[in-house]
Amino acid sequence: MSSDQIKREIDAQWLELSEQLRAEIGEAAFQSWIKPISVRDQDGGTVKMTVPTRFMRDWVAAHYVDRLTDLWSQCDAGISAVEINVQTDRHVQATPERADDGNTFGSARRIGDMDKDLQAKRDDISAPLDSRFMFERFVVGKPNEFAYAAARRVAEAEVVPFNPLFLYGGVGLGKTHLMHAIAWHIRQVTPQRNVMYLSAEKFMYQFVRALREQNTVDFKQQFRSVDVLMIDDVQFISGKDSTQEEFFHTFNALVDQGRQIVISADKSPSDLEGMEERLISRLNCGLVADIHATTYELRLGILQSKAEQMGVEVPPKVLEFLAHKITSNVRELEGGLNRVVAHSQLIGRDISLETTQEVLHDLLRANDRRVTIEEIQKRVSQHFNIRVSDMHSARRARSVARPRQVAMYLAKQLTSRSLPEIGRKFGGRDHTTVMHAVKKVDELREHDSSFAEDVELLRRMLEG
Ligand code: ADP
Ligand code: MG
């Protein structure tokens, strides 16, 4: 067959196959996502398809690639994979009839050449979205219900409900997940709206590049023509004055035009250090929603949902154990579960509490490390009714020396600090003093059961 013939053959197959998809997924989804696809080529067992934008590529790859692969291999048993790429300019020119087709972009509005250029650049700037980060996969609990509700509201609203939406919380608690979820949702329901998602770091990088290339007009235009702008981890531009300045202007321009802005950060606007006052006050203007540290219930819920998504049977005891032990953040929680599952699949054994402890011993230790020496000193002082300052003082009276030894002992047991580090935290004492304290407390515990109980009680309180 000549290459022309092959191309004609593929085109015919595509026509048939896309009709079948139209019947399966309905007209609206078909118009948005399948119609814009062009089939370029077949290379061995791989069919190469293109879509006009990066966002569409992500979406099609996340939602339709499996079905597309199935359908292609039903047409032609030699086909085993589908590759989705973003159409380059060359391709656009090669098929001018597509440029006149308003539906090419899954959009009701016609996109002129200028817009298309802008669109391409915007897609270039916007970061790809993680296909797992959708609302459906976000487990809602007390610590995040407000942030979740606010994010959903922004995603579903027809007019901007509050501007900006400012999401903040510690690392790994779901800020990025919620932002991507907003973007996915808007793209799905109203694909003609331009959503741009990027990190503050990338924003700065783009801005600096524009400055260097003396191309700030383009830069401004790209950002000021979006419908929804999402900037993740805005704390990154703290102390970066000219980037902040530019961001401030972009921000104002978009708000004035009634476009939605969504921002995330690790702290509340007022707590962001190195931010200009006027920017802080702008950030405070809309809705500020924080994501709190996870609770045991939320962690358990997340684990159950992840295990279900992975399609693996994990004993409830193991999930409870993980939810109890990995308290730092959801990312680590997920990582822990993944490791346990991977391990069991690799060695072909069921997941048990024992193997879990074995596989995760480093992670579990790192989470234990969360008890700080300061907390230990505070608790122990309270318990023995002495001043915290006595932990650091040179006083040797037994009434303060003994509690100090207990605190050193607990610091050794409950943290991963070395003896010299512990010594330093106790008024700059030598590591041999700490060693001696540990030995002494061990001895006393053996011979004095009420002392042993005291220490045990303190240990349990500190481990929470
Ligand atoms: P952040 O941006 O706040 O640092 P991420 O959004 O990247 O955190 O979340 C870290 C990981 O934890 C991601 O894989 C995310 O899917 C997951 N995650 C966080 N919160 C939840 C939740 N409530 N339900 C399900 N997954 C969550
Ligand atoms: Mg993040």
Short mmCIF file of C-alpha atoms and ligand atoms in Angstrom, two decimals:
data_model
loop_
_atom_site.label_atom_id
_atom_site.label_comp_id
_atom_site.label_asym_id
_atom_site.label_seq_id
_atom_site.Cartn_x
_atom_site.Cartn_y
_atom_site.Cartn_z
CA MET A 1 0.00 0.00 0.00
CA SER A 2 1.25 3.49 -0.70
CA SER A 3 1.39 5.88 2.21
CA ASP A 4 -1.58 7.72 0.73
CA GLN A 5 -3.62 4.59 0.72
CA ILE A 6 -2.64 3.84 4.28
CA LYS A 7 -3.65 7.32 5.33
CA ARG A 8 -7.01 6.95 3.60
CA GLU A 9 -7.53 3.64 5.27
CA ILE A 10 -6.79 5.03 8.72
CA ASP A 11 -9.07 7.99 8.09
CA ALA A 12 -11.91 5.68 7.16
CA GLN A 13 -11.35 3.57 10.24
CA TRP A 14 -11.26 6.66 12.40
CA LEU A 15 -14.55 7.88 10.99
CA GLU A 16 -16.22 4.62 11.84
CA LEU A 17 -14.66 4.33 15.23
CA SER A 18 -15.41 7.89 16.25
CA GLU A 19 -19.05 7.34 15.32
CA GLN A 20 -19.12 4.45 17.70
CA LEU A 21 -17.62 6.63 20.41
CA ARG A 22 -20.19 9.32 19.71
CA ALA A 23 -22.90 6.79 20.48
CA GLU A 24 -21.13 5.73 23.64
CA ILE A 25 -20.27 9.04 25.23
CA GLY A 26 -22.97 11.36 23.94
CA GLU A 27 -22.95 14.36 21.68
CA ALA A 28 -21.60 16.98 24.10
CA ALA A 29 -18.53 15.03 25.15
CA PHE A 30 -17.99 13.95 21.56
CA GLN A 31 -18.00 17.54 20.30
CA SER A 32 -15.66 18.65 23.06
CA TRP A 33 -13.11 15.90 23.06
CA ILE A 34 -13.34 13.48 20.17
CA LYS A 35 -14.24 15.66 17.22
CA PRO A 36 -11.09 17.79 17.57
CA ILE A 37 -8.86 14.74 17.31
CA SER A 38 -7.00 14.18 14.05
CA VAL A 39 -5.31 10.96 13.19
CA ARG A 40 -1.86 11.60 11.84
CA ASP A 41 -0.09 8.40 11.31
CA GLN A 42 0.37 4.80 12.14
CA ASP A 43 3.76 3.64 13.25
CA GLY A 44 4.00 -0.10 13.79
CA GLY A 45 1.38 -0.95 16.38
CA THR A 46 0.89 2.64 17.47
CA VAL A 47 -1.69 5.05 16.11
CA LYS A 48 -0.64 8.66 16.44
CA MET A 49 -3.36 11.18 17.04
CA THR A 50 -3.22 14.88 17.69
CA VAL A 51 -5.38 17.41 19.49
CA PRO A 52 -5.14 21.19 19.34
CA THR A 53 -4.16 21.91 22.92
CA ARG A 54 -2.19 20.48 25.75
CA PHE A 55 -5.16 20.56 28.00
CA MET A 56 -7.14 18.45 25.57
CA ARG A 57 -4.28 16.04 25.34
CA ASP A 58 -4.29 15.60 29.11
CA TRP A 59 -8.02 15.15 29.20
CA VAL A 60 -8.20 12.69 26.31
CA ALA A 61 -5.26 10.78 27.72
CA ALA A 62 -6.92 10.58 31.10
CA HIS A 63 -10.41 9.68 29.95
CA TYR A 64 -10.51 8.15 26.54
CA VAL A 65 -7.19 6.60 25.73
CA ASP A 66 -8.09 3.12 26.97
CA ARG A 67 -11.34 3.06 25.05
CA LEU A 68 -9.61 4.44 21.95
CA THR A 69 -6.96 1.76 22.16
CA ASP A 70 -9.63 -0.94 22.48
CA LEU A 71 -11.56 0.35 19.51
CA TRP A 72 -8.48 0.64 17.33
CA SER A 73 -7.32 -2.84 18.12
CA GLN A 74 -10.78 -4.16 17.33
CA CYS A 75 -10.49 -2.52 13.88
CA ASP A 76 -6.98 -3.75 13.34
CA ALA A 77 -5.45 -6.44 15.51
CA GLY A 78 -1.99 -5.08 14.69
CA ILE A 79 -2.68 -1.95 16.70
CA SER A 80 -1.86 -2.09 20.37
CA ALA A 81 -1.34 1.51 21.43
CA VAL A 82 -2.55 5.03 20.87
CA GLU A 83 -0.40 8.09 21.21
CA ILE A 84 -1.94 11.52 21.75
CA ASN A 85 0.10 14.59 20.93
CA VAL A 86 -0.47 18.28 20.72
CA GLN A 87 -0.85 19.52 17.18
CA THR A 88 2.03 21.69 16.12
CA ASP A 89 1.61 24.80 13.96
CA ARG A 90 2.78 22.90 10.93
CA HIS A 91 -0.16 20.60 11.29
CA VAL A 92 -2.58 23.41 11.65
CA GLN A 93 -1.39 24.89 8.40
CA ALA A 94 -1.47 21.55 6.66
CA THR A 95 -5.20 21.30 7.27
CA PRO A 96 -6.56 24.79 6.85
CA GLU A 97 -10.14 23.58 6.81
CA ARG A 98 -9.81 22.83 10.49
CA ALA A 99 -8.87 26.38 11.31
CA ASP A 100 -12.26 27.48 10.05
CA ASP A 101 -14.08 25.00 12.14
CA GLY A 102 -15.11 26.58 15.38
CA ASN A 103 -15.49 23.18 16.96
CA THR A 104 -11.87 22.41 16.50
CA PHE A 105 -11.23 23.74 19.94
CA GLY A 106 -14.23 22.16 21.52
CA SER A 107 -15.61 25.60 21.70
CA ALA A 108 -18.70 27.32 20.49
CA ARG A 109 -16.81 30.47 19.73
CA ARG A 110 -14.70 30.94 16.68
CA ILE A 111 -11.07 31.26 17.32
CA GLY A 112 -9.15 33.56 15.05
CA ASP A 113 -5.47 33.22 14.21
CA MET A 114 -4.43 35.69 16.87
CA ASP A 115 -6.39 33.85 19.51
CA LYS A 116 -4.97 30.59 18.38
CA ASP A 117 -1.47 31.87 18.83
CA LEU A 118 -2.33 33.06 22.26
CA GLN A 119 -4.04 29.81 23.07
CA ALA A 120 -0.98 27.85 22.04
CA LYS A 121 1.25 29.99 24.22
CA ARG A 122 -1.11 29.71 27.11
CA ASP A 123 -1.17 25.96 26.81
CA ASP A 124 2.56 26.08 26.83
CA ILE A 125 2.63 28.01 30.08
CA SER A 126 -0.15 26.17 31.85
CA ALA A 127 1.16 23.15 33.75
CA PRO A 128 -0.30 19.73 32.97
CA LEU A 129 -3.02 18.49 35.28
CA ASP A 130 -2.78 15.30 37.25
CA SER A 131 -5.60 13.03 36.14
CA ARG A 132 -6.01 11.65 39.67
CA PHE A 133 -6.68 15.06 41.14
CA MET A 134 -10.41 15.33 40.63
CA PHE A 135 -13.21 16.16 43.03
CA GLU A 136 -14.46 12.59 42.90
CA ARG A 137 -11.22 11.40 44.40
CA PHE A 138 -11.00 13.98 47.13
CA VAL A 139 -12.06 12.58 50.47
CA VAL A 140 -13.90 15.17 52.51
CA GLY A 141 -13.67 15.42 56.29
CA LYS A 142 -13.81 18.04 58.99
CA PRO A 143 -10.33 19.47 58.32
CA ASN A 144 -10.96 20.16 54.64
CA GLU A 145 -14.72 20.44 54.20
CA PHE A 146 -14.71 24.21 54.00
CA ALA A 147 -11.90 24.38 51.46
CA TYR A 148 -13.58 21.64 49.46
CA ALA A 149 -16.94 23.41 49.44
CA ALA A 150 -15.29 26.66 48.39
CA ALA A 151 -13.40 24.93 45.57
CA ARG A 152 -16.55 23.23 44.31
CA ARG A 153 -18.38 26.51 44.42
CA VAL A 154 -15.77 28.19 42.24
CA ALA A 155 -15.76 25.26 39.83
CA GLU A 156 -19.53 25.18 39.44
CA ALA A 157 -20.41 28.85 39.60
CA GLU A 158 -21.57 30.70 36.53
CA VAL A 159 -20.55 34.04 37.92
CA VAL A 160 -17.47 34.55 40.06
CA PRO A 161 -18.64 33.88 43.64
CA PHE A 162 -15.63 35.35 45.41
CA ASN A 163 -12.33 36.65 44.21
CA PRO A 164 -9.80 35.37 44.81
CA LEU A 165 -10.31 32.00 46.37
CA PHE A 166 -7.29 31.67 48.62
CA LEU A 167 -6.55 28.12 49.76
CA TYR A 168 -3.92 27.56 52.37
CA GLY A 169 -2.58 24.75 54.50
CA GLY A 170 0.49 22.69 55.30
CA VAL A 171 2.36 20.63 52.79
CA GLY A 172 0.66 17.53 51.39
CA LEU A 173 -2.83 18.38 52.61
CA GLY A 174 -4.55 18.64 49.23
CA LYS A 175 -4.19 22.21 47.96
CA THR A 176 -2.88 21.21 44.56
CA HIS A 177 -5.42 18.41 44.37
CA LEU A 178 -8.28 20.88 44.86
CA MET A 179 -6.87 23.32 42.32
CA HIS A 180 -6.53 20.67 39.66
CA ALA A 181 -10.03 19.48 40.49
CA ILE A 182 -11.39 22.96 39.83
CA ALA A 183 -9.57 23.07 36.49
CA TRP A 184 -10.77 19.63 35.42
CA HIS A 185 -14.32 20.45 36.33
CA ILE A 186 -14.43 23.75 34.46
CA ARG A 187 -12.78 22.22 31.44
CA GLN A 188 -15.28 19.43 31.39
CA VAL A 189 -18.40 21.49 31.77
CA THR A 190 -17.35 24.63 29.90
CA PRO A 191 -14.36 23.75 27.74
CA GLN A 192 -14.50 27.13 26.03
CA ARG A 193 -13.39 28.85 29.21
CA ASN A 194 -9.67 29.34 29.42
CA VAL A 195 -8.22 27.92 32.57
CA MET A 196 -4.60 28.51 33.32
CA TYR A 197 -2.94 26.66 36.17
CA LEU A 198 0.68 27.11 37.13
CA SER A 199 2.97 27.37 40.11
CA ALA A 200 4.11 30.76 41.34
CA GLU A 201 7.61 29.59 40.58
CA LYS A 202 6.72 29.07 36.95
CA PHE A 203 4.96 32.40 36.87
CA MET A 204 8.15 34.05 38.01
CA TYR A 205 10.23 32.08 35.57
CA GLN A 206 7.98 33.13 32.68
CA PHE A 207 8.08 36.71 33.81
CA VAL A 208 11.85 36.78 34.09
CA ARG A 209 12.14 35.23 30.67
CA ALA A 210 9.79 37.80 29.19
CA LEU A 211 11.89 40.55 30.73
CA ARG A 212 15.06 39.06 29.35
CA GLU A 213 13.57 38.64 25.90
CA GLN A 214 11.96 42.06 26.14
CA ASN A 215 8.66 40.46 25.51
CA THR A 216 6.56 41.66 28.41
CA VAL A 217 3.69 42.77 26.20
CA ASP A 218 3.11 39.19 25.14
CA PHE A 219 3.51 38.02 28.67
CA LYS A 220 0.86 40.40 29.94
CA GLN A 221 -1.48 39.49 27.13
CA GLN A 222 -1.20 35.78 27.81
CA PHE A 223 -2.08 36.15 31.43
CA ARG A 224 -4.70 38.81 31.06
CA SER A 225 -6.79 36.91 28.58
CA VAL A 226 -7.56 33.89 30.73
CA ASP A 227 -10.93 33.24 32.32
CA VAL A 228 -9.61 31.43 35.33
CA LEU A 229 -6.10 31.93 36.63
CA MET A 230 -4.75 29.57 39.26
CA ILE A 231 -1.41 30.15 40.91
CA ASP A 232 -0.14 27.41 43.19
CA ASP A 233 2.26 27.92 46.09
CA VAL A 234 2.25 31.70 45.94
CA GLN A 235 4.58 31.88 48.96
CA PHE A 236 7.31 31.26 46.43
CA ILE A 237 7.22 34.87 45.30
CA SER A 238 7.71 36.21 48.83
CA GLY A 239 10.52 38.69 48.77
CA LYS A 240 10.66 38.67 44.96
CA ASP A 241 9.61 42.24 44.49
CA SER A 242 9.29 42.75 40.77
CA THR A 243 7.51 39.42 40.28
CA GLN A 244 5.09 40.44 43.00
CA GLU A 245 4.55 43.74 41.30
CA GLU A 246 3.73 42.06 38.02
CA PHE A 247 1.52 39.54 39.76
CA PHE A 248 -0.30 42.35 41.51
CA HIS A 249 -1.08 44.05 38.19
CA THR A 250 -2.15 40.82 36.53
CA PHE A 251 -4.32 40.10 39.51
CA ASN A 252 -6.02 43.48 39.41
CA ALA A 253 -6.54 43.38 35.67
CA LEU A 254 -8.26 40.01 35.88
CA VAL A 255 -10.39 40.88 38.88
CA ASP A 256 -11.51 44.06 37.11
CA GLN A 257 -12.64 41.99 34.17
CA GLY A 258 -14.57 39.64 36.42
CA ARG A 259 -12.27 36.69 35.86
CA GLN A 260 -11.79 34.10 38.57
CA ILE A 261 -8.53 33.80 40.45
CA VAL A 262 -7.54 30.90 42.67
CA ILE A 263 -4.41 31.03 44.79
CA SER A 264 -2.78 28.57 47.12
CA ALA A 265 -0.11 29.05 49.75
CA ASP A 266 1.31 27.38 52.80
CA LYS A 267 0.16 30.21 55.08
CA SER A 268 -2.71 32.65 55.32
CA PRO A 269 -2.28 35.91 53.38
CA SER A 270 -1.50 37.88 56.51
CA ASP A 271 1.11 35.38 57.64
CA LEU A 272 3.00 35.39 54.35
CA GLU A 273 6.29 37.05 55.02
CA GLY A 274 7.96 39.22 52.43
CA MET A 275 4.71 40.08 50.69
CA GLU A 276 3.73 43.62 49.93
CA GLU A 277 0.92 45.03 52.05
CA ARG A 278 -1.27 45.96 49.10
CA LEU A 279 -0.96 42.45 47.69
CA ILE A 280 -1.82 40.91 51.04
CA SER A 281 -4.89 43.05 51.31
CA ARG A 282 -5.93 42.02 47.79
CA LEU A 283 -5.44 38.36 48.65
CA ASN A 284 -7.58 38.82 51.73
CA CYS A 285 -10.42 40.32 49.72
CA GLY A 286 -12.06 37.17 48.53
CA LEU A 287 -12.60 33.95 50.39
CA VAL A 288 -9.77 32.59 52.49
CA ALA A 289 -10.15 28.88 53.19
CA ASP A 290 -7.71 26.84 55.18
CA ILE A 291 -7.09 23.12 55.14
CA HIS A 292 -6.33 21.91 58.64
CA ALA A 293 -4.07 19.08 59.66
CA THR A 294 -5.72 15.72 59.07
CA THR A 295 -7.63 13.88 61.74
CA TYR A 296 -7.50 10.15 62.33
CA GLU A 297 -10.94 9.73 60.73
CA LEU A 298 -9.98 11.61 57.59
CA ARG A 299 -6.74 9.66 57.25
CA LEU A 300 -8.63 6.40 57.58
CA GLY A 301 -11.18 7.54 55.00
CA ILE A 302 -8.45 8.49 52.56
CA LEU A 303 -6.71 5.15 53.01
CA GLN A 304 -9.92 3.24 52.44
CA SER A 305 -10.63 5.20 49.31
CA LYS A 306 -7.10 4.73 47.94
CA ALA A 307 -7.11 1.01 48.65
CA GLU A 308 -10.39 0.72 46.82
CA GLN A 309 -9.04 2.67 43.84
CA MET A 310 -6.04 0.37 43.70
CA GLY A 311 -8.39 -2.59 43.84
CA VAL A 312 -6.51 -4.29 46.63
CA GLU A 313 -7.72 -5.97 49.77
CA VAL A 314 -6.04 -4.35 52.76
CA PRO A 315 -6.99 -5.60 56.24
CA PRO A 316 -8.80 -2.90 58.23
CA LYS A 317 -6.25 -3.36 61.01
CA VAL A 318 -3.49 -2.30 58.67
CA LEU A 319 -5.39 0.78 57.49
CA GLU A 320 -6.10 1.74 61.08
CA PHE A 321 -2.48 1.26 61.98
CA LEU A 322 -1.33 3.48 59.10
CA ALA A 323 -3.92 6.16 59.90
CA HIS A 324 -2.73 6.12 63.46
CA LYS A 325 0.97 6.18 62.72
CA ILE A 326 1.46 8.35 59.65
CA THR A 327 0.14 11.67 60.76
CA SER A 328 2.40 14.08 58.92
CA ASN A 329 0.46 14.54 55.69
CA VAL A 330 -1.61 12.82 53.05
CA ARG A 331 1.26 12.49 50.63
CA GLU A 332 3.21 10.36 53.09
CA LEU A 333 0.12 8.43 53.99
CA GLU A 334 -0.46 7.55 50.34
CA GLY A 335 3.22 6.76 49.90
CA GLY A 336 3.09 4.40 52.86
CA LEU A 337 0.08 2.54 51.51
CA ASN A 338 1.64 2.30 48.05
CA ARG A 339 4.77 0.78 49.46
CA VAL A 340 2.91 -1.79 51.50
CA VAL A 341 0.82 -2.80 48.49
CA ALA A 342 3.79 -2.92 46.14
CA HIS A 343 5.74 -5.04 48.59
CA SER A 344 2.98 -7.57 49.00
CA GLN A 345 2.46 -7.85 45.27
CA LEU A 346 6.17 -8.26 44.69
CA ILE A 347 6.70 -11.06 47.16
CA GLY A 348 3.23 -12.52 46.63
CA ARG A 349 2.16 -12.47 50.26
CA ASP A 350 -0.94 -11.00 51.86
CA ILE A 351 -0.66 -7.67 53.60
CA SER A 352 -0.38 -8.00 57.36
CA LEU A 353 0.37 -5.75 60.27
CA GLU A 354 3.76 -7.36 60.59
CA THR A 355 4.88 -6.85 57.02
CA THR A 356 3.53 -3.30 57.16
CA GLN A 357 5.70 -2.46 60.14
CA GLU A 358 8.66 -4.09 58.46
CA VAL A 359 8.26 -2.36 55.11
CA LEU A 360 7.63 1.04 56.61
CA HIS A 361 10.01 1.11 59.54
CA ASP A 362 11.88 4.17 58.26
CA LEU A 363 8.71 6.10 57.49
CA LEU A 364 7.20 5.19 60.84
CA ARG A 365 10.30 6.36 62.61
CA ALA A 366 10.25 9.65 60.75
CA ASN A 367 6.68 10.21 61.90
CA ASP A 368 7.58 9.41 65.48
CA ARG A 369 10.21 12.06 65.24
CA ARG A 370 7.47 14.63 65.46
CA VAL A 371 7.74 14.79 69.22
CA THR A 372 10.17 17.60 69.86
CA ILE A 373 12.60 17.98 72.69
CA GLU A 374 10.86 21.24 73.63
CA GLU A 375 7.56 19.42 74.06
CA ILE A 376 9.22 16.77 76.18
CA GLN A 377 10.79 19.41 78.39
CA LYS A 378 7.49 21.18 78.79
CA ARG A 379 5.50 18.08 79.65
CA VAL A 380 8.07 16.73 82.06
CA SER A 381 8.38 20.08 83.84
CA GLN A 382 4.62 20.27 84.22
CA HIS A 383 4.48 16.75 85.52
CA PHE A 384 7.13 17.29 88.19
CA ASN A 385 5.99 20.81 88.86
CA ILE A 386 9.25 22.59 88.05
CA ARG A 387 10.03 25.49 85.72
CA VAL A 388 10.87 24.74 82.09
CA SER A 389 13.95 26.92 82.50
CA ASP A 390 15.24 24.38 84.99
CA MET A 391 15.71 22.02 82.08
CA HIS A 392 18.50 24.27 80.90
CA SER A 393 19.76 25.52 84.24
CA ALA A 394 22.88 24.41 86.06
CA ARG A 395 20.99 23.62 89.28
CA ARG A 396 21.82 20.22 90.63
CA ALA A 397 19.23 19.85 93.38
CA ARG A 398 17.63 16.43 92.98
CA SER A 399 14.15 17.99 92.66
CA VAL A 400 15.21 19.45 89.32
CA ALA A 401 18.03 17.11 88.34
CA ARG A 402 15.84 14.02 88.32
CA PRO A 403 13.09 15.45 86.08
CA ARG A 404 15.82 16.73 83.80
CA GLN A 405 17.21 13.22 83.52
CA VAL A 406 13.77 11.87 82.75
CA ALA A 407 13.38 14.44 79.98
CA MET A 408 16.76 13.50 78.52
CA TYR A 409 15.82 9.85 78.68
CA LEU A 410 12.54 10.49 76.86
CA ALA A 411 14.31 12.66 74.30
CA LYS A 412 16.57 9.73 73.53
CA GLN A 413 13.63 7.31 73.32
CA LEU A 414 11.16 9.40 71.41
CA THR A 415 13.24 11.47 69.04
CA SER A 416 15.99 10.56 66.64
CA ARG A 417 18.33 13.17 68.09
CA SER A 418 21.87 12.15 68.92
CA LEU A 419 23.28 12.37 72.43
CA PRO A 420 25.28 15.54 71.71
CA GLU A 421 22.23 17.18 70.14
CA ILE A 422 20.16 16.34 73.17
CA GLY A 423 22.89 17.65 75.47
CA ARG A 424 22.91 20.96 73.63
CA LYS A 425 19.16 21.36 74.13
CA PHE A 426 19.60 20.91 77.87
CA GLY A 427 21.65 23.98 78.53
CA GLY A 428 24.66 22.88 76.52
CA ARG A 429 25.42 19.75 78.50
CA ASP A 430 27.93 17.17 77.41
CA HIS A 431 26.79 13.98 75.64
CA THR A 432 28.18 11.91 78.53
CA THR A 433 25.73 13.65 80.85
CA VAL A 434 22.89 12.52 78.61
CA MET A 435 24.29 9.01 78.49
CA HIS A 436 24.49 8.97 82.24
CA ALA A 437 20.89 10.21 82.53
CA VAL A 438 19.63 7.46 80.26
CA LYS A 439 21.43 4.82 82.32
CA LYS A 440 20.23 6.29 85.56
CA VAL A 441 16.58 6.36 84.49
CA ASP A 442 16.79 2.79 83.25
CA GLU A 443 18.14 1.71 86.62
CA LEU A 444 15.48 3.57 88.56
CA ARG A 445 12.71 2.15 86.41
CA GLU A 446 13.85 -1.31 87.26
CA HIS A 447 13.86 -0.75 91.01
CA ASP A 448 11.09 1.73 91.55
CA SER A 449 7.77 0.73 90.07
CA SER A 450 5.99 4.02 90.74
CA PHE A 451 8.82 5.89 89.04
CA ALA A 452 8.55 3.44 86.14
CA GLU A 453 4.85 4.18 85.88
CA ASP A 454 5.50 7.91 85.87
CA VAL A 455 7.91 7.59 82.99
CA GLU A 456 5.58 5.30 81.10
CA LEU A 457 2.70 7.72 81.54
CA LEU A 458 4.79 10.60 80.24
CA ARG A 459 5.91 8.56 77.28
CA ARG A 460 2.35 7.69 76.33
CA MET A 461 1.17 11.26 76.69
CA LEU A 462 3.97 12.51 74.49
CA GLU A 463 3.36 9.91 71.82
CA GLY A 464 -0.20 11.16 71.68
P1 ADP B 1 -0.41 20.16 48.70
O1 ADP B 1 -0.54 20.80 47.35
O2 ADP B 1 -1.32 20.76 49.72
O3 ADP B 1 1.00 20.08 49.18
P2 ADP B 1 -1.40 17.84 47.30
O4 ADP B 1 -2.65 18.40 46.76
O5 ADP B 1 -0.27 17.68 46.36
O6 ADP B 1 -0.92 18.66 48.58
O7 ADP B 1 -1.73 16.45 47.99
C1 ADP B 1 -0.76 15.45 48.26
C2 ADP B 1 -1.31 14.09 47.94
O8 ADP B 1 -2.33 13.75 48.86
C3 ADP B 1 -1.94 14.01 46.56
O9 ADP B 1 -1.64 12.77 45.99
C4 ADP B 1 -3.42 14.15 46.83
O10 ADP B 1 -4.19 13.46 45.88
C5 ADP B 1 -3.55 13.49 48.19
N1 ADP B 1 -4.64 14.07 48.99
C6 ADP B 1 -4.58 15.14 49.80
N2 ADP B 1 -5.76 15.35 50.40
C7 ADP B 1 -6.59 14.40 49.96
C8 ADP B 1 -7.96 14.07 50.21
N3 ADP B 1 -8.71 14.79 51.06
N4 ADP B 1 -8.49 13.01 49.57
C9 ADP B 1 -7.75 12.28 48.73
N5 ADP B 1 -6.47 12.52 48.45
C10 ADP B 1 -5.88 13.56 49.05
MG MG B 2 0.93 21.59 46.16
#
